[in-house]
mmCIF file of C-alpha atoms in Angstrom:
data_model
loop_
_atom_site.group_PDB
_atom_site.id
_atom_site.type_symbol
_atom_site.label_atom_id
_atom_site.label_comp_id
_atom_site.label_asym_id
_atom_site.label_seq_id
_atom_site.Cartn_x
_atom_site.Cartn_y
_atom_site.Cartn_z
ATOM 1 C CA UNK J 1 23.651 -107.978 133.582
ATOM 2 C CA UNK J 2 22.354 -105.650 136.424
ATOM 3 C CA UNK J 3 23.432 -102.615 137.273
ATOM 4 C CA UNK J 4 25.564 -101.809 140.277
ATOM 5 C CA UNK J 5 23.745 -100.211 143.126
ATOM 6 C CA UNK J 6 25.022 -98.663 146.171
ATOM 7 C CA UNK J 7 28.392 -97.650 147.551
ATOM 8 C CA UNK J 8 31.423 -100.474 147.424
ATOM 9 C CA UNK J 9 34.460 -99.119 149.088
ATOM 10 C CA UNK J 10 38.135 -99.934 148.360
ATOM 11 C CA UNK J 11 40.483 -98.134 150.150
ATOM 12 C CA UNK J 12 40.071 -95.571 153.138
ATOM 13 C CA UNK J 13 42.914 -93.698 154.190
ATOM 14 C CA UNK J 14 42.876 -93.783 157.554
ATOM 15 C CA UNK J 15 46.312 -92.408 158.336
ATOM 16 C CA UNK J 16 45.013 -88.787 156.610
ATOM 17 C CA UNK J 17 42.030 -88.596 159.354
ATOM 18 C CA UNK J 18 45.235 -88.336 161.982
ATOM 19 C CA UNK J 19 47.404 -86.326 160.304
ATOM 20 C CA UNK J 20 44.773 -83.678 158.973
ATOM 21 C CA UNK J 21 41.930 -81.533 160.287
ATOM 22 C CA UNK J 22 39.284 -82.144 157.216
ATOM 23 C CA UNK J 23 38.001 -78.853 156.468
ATOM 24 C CA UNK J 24 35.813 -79.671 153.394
ATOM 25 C CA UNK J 25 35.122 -82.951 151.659
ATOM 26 C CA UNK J 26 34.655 -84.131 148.009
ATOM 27 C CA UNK J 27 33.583 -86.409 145.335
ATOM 28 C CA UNK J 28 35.211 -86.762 142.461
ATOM 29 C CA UNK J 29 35.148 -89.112 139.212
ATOM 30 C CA UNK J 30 38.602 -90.771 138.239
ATOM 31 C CA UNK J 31 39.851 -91.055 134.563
ATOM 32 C CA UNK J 32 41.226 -95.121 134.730
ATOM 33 C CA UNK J 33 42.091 -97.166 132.238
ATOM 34 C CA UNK J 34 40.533 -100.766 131.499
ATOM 35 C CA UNK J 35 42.862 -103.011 133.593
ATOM 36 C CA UNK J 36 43.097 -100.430 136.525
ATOM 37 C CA UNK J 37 39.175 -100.437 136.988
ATOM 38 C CA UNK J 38 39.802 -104.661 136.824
ATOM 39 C CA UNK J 39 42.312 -104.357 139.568
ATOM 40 C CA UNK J 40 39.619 -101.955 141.717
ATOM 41 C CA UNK J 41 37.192 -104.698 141.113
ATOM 42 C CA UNK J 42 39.164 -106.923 142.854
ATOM 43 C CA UNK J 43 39.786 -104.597 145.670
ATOM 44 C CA UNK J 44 42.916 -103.967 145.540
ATOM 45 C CA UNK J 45 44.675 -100.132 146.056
ATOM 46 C CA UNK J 46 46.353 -98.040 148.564
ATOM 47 C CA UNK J 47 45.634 -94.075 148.760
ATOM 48 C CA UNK J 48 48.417 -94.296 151.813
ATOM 49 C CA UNK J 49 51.008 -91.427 150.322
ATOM 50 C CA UNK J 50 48.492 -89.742 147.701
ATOM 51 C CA UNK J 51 47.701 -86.439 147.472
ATOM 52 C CA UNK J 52 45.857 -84.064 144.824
ATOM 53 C CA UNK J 53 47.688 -81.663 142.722
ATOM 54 C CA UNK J 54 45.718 -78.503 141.007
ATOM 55 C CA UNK J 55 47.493 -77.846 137.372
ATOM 56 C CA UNK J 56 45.666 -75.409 135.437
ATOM 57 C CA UNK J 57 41.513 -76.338 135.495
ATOM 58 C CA UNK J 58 42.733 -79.759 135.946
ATOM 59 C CA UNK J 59 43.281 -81.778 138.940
ATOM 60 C CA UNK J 60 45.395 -84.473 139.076
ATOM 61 C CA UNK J 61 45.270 -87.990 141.899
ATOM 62 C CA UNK J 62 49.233 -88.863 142.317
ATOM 63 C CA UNK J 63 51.215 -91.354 144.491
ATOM 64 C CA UNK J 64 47.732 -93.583 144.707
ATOM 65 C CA UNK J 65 49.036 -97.504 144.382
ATOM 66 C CA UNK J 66 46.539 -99.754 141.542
ATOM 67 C CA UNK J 67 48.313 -102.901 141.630
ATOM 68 C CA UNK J 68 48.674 -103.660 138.196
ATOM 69 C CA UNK J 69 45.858 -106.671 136.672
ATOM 70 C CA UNK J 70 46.944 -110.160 137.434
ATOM 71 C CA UNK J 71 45.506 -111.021 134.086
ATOM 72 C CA UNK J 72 46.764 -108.320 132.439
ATOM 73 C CA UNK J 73 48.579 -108.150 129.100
ATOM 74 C CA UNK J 74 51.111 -105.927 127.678
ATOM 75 C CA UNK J 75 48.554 -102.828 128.275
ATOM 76 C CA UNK J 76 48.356 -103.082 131.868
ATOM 77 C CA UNK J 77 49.276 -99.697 133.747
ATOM 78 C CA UNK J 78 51.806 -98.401 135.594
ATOM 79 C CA UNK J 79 51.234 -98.772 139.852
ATOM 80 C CA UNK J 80 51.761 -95.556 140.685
ATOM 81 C CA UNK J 81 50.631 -93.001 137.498
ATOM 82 C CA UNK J 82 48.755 -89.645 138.021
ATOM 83 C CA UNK J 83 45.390 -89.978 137.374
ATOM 84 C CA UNK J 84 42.770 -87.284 136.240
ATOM 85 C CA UNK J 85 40.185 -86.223 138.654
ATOM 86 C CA UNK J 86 36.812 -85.205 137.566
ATOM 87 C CA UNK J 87 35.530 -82.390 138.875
ATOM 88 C CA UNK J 88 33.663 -79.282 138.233
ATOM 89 C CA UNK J 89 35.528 -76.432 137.415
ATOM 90 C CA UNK J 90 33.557 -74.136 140.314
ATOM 91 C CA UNK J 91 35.167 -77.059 143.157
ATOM 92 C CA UNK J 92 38.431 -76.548 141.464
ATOM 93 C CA UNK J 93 38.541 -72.871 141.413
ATOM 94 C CA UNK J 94 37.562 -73.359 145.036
ATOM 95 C CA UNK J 95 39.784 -75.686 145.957
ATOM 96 C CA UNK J 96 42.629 -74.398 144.117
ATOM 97 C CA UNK J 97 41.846 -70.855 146.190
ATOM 98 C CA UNK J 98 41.779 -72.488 149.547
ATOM 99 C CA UNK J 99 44.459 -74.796 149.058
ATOM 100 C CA UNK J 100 47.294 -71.622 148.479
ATOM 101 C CA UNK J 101 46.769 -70.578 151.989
ATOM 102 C CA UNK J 102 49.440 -71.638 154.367
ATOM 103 C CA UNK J 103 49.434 -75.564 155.712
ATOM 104 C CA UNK J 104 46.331 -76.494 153.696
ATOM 105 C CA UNK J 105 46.683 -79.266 151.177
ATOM 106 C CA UNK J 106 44.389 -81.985 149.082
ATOM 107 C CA UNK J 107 44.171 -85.488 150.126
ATOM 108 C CA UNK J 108 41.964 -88.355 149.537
ATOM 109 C CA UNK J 109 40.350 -90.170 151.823
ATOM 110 C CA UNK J 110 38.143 -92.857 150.039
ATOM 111 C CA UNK J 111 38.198 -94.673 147.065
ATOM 112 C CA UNK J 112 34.954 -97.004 146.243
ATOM 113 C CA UNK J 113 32.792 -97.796 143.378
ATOM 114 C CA UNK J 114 29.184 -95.735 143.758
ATOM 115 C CA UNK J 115 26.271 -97.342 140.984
ATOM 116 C CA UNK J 116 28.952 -98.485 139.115
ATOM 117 C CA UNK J 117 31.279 -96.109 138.641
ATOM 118 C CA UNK J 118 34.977 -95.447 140.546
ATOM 119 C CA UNK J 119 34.485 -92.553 142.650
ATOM 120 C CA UNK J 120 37.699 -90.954 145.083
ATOM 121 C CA UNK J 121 36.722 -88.532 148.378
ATOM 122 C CA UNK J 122 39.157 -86.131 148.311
ATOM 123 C CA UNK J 123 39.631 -83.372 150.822
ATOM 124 C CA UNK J 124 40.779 -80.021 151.498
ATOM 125 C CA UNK J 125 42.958 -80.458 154.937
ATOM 126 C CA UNK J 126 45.446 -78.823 157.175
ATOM 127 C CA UNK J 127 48.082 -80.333 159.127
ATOM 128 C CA UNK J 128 47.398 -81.034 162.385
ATOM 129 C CA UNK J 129 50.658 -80.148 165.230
ATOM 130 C CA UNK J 130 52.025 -82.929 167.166
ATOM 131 C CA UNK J 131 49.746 -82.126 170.400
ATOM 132 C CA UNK J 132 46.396 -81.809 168.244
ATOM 133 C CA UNK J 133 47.070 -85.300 167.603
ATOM 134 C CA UNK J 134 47.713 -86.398 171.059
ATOM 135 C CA UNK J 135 44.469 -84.140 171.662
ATOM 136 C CA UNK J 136 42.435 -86.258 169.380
ATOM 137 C CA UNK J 137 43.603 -89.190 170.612
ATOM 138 C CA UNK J 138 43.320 -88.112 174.331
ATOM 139 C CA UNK J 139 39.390 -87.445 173.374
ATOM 140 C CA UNK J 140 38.991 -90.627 171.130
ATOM 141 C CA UNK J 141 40.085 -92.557 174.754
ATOM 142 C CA UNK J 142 38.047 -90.811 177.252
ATOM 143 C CA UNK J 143 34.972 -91.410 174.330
ATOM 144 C CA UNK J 144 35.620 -94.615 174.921
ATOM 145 C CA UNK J 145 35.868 -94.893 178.429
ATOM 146 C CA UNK J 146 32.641 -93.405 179.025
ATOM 147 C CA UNK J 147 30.762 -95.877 176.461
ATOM 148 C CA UNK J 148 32.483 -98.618 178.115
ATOM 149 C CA UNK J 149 30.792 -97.483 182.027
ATOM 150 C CA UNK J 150 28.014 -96.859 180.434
ATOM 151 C CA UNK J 151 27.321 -100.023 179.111
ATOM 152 C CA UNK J 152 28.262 -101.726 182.589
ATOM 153 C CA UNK J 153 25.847 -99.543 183.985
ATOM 154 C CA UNK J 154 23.217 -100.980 181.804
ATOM 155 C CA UNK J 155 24.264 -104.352 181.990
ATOM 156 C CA UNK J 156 24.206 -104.495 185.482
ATOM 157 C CA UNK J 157 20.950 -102.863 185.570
ATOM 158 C CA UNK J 158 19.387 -105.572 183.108
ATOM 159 C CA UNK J 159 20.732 -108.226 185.374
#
């Protein structure tokens, strides 16, 4: 059988890019057990309420949603365990450093399968205030806008 190339994504959490300001991102390897890696495969999770919790030199993926296997047996998983991250211990001591200051937590963003192997983005964010959202947004809309005119522009130019 041939190997996996490439980048095959999951889940994106889409919801974190509007809540959060992403300070610094991450890959990281995920400890899974047969049937959840079968249920990935299929394309099936949710990284909606996750978050990343430092214990020790370990970090930990909780709240993340694996359906469990259709085909699955009496071993299948549990939806909703905590799952190991692997990392190097430098990112950990750095994240576990920045994450203590005030409003700055670990979330992931991206779960996907990269030359085979389940891979999770996770990054170091703080919460973003009520008006920076309405700020992004604001921006994300007048981006938009201007795309829009210019295209017209060009289109009527062509014509």
């Amino acid at each position: 059988m041939a190997k996996e190339k490439g980048r095959k994504l999951i889940a994106q959490n889409k919801k974190a890019r509007h809540d959060y300001l992403i300070i610094d991102t991450y890959e990281a390897g995920l400890v899974l057990t047969g049937t959840e890696v079968k249920s990935l495969r299929q394309g099936r999770a949710s990284l909606a309420d996750g978050f990343v919790q430092l214990d020790g030199n370990e970090a930990w993926l909780h709240n993340v949603h694996v359906p469990e296997y259709s085909q699955g047996t009496w071993t299948n998983h549990s939806a909703r365990r905590k799952r190991k991250l692997l990392l190097h211990r430098e990112e950990i001591y750095k994240l576990e450093a920045k994450s203590q200051e005030t409003g700055h937590t670990i979330v992931p963003l991206a779960l996907y399968f990269k030359d085979g192997r389940a891979k999770v983005e996770i990054a170091l964010a703080k919460g973003k205030k009520e008006y920076d959202k309405r700020q992004t947004l604001r921006e994300k809309q007048d981006r938009r806008e201007t795309e829009r005119a210019i295209s017209a522009v060009r289109r009527k130019q062509r014509a």
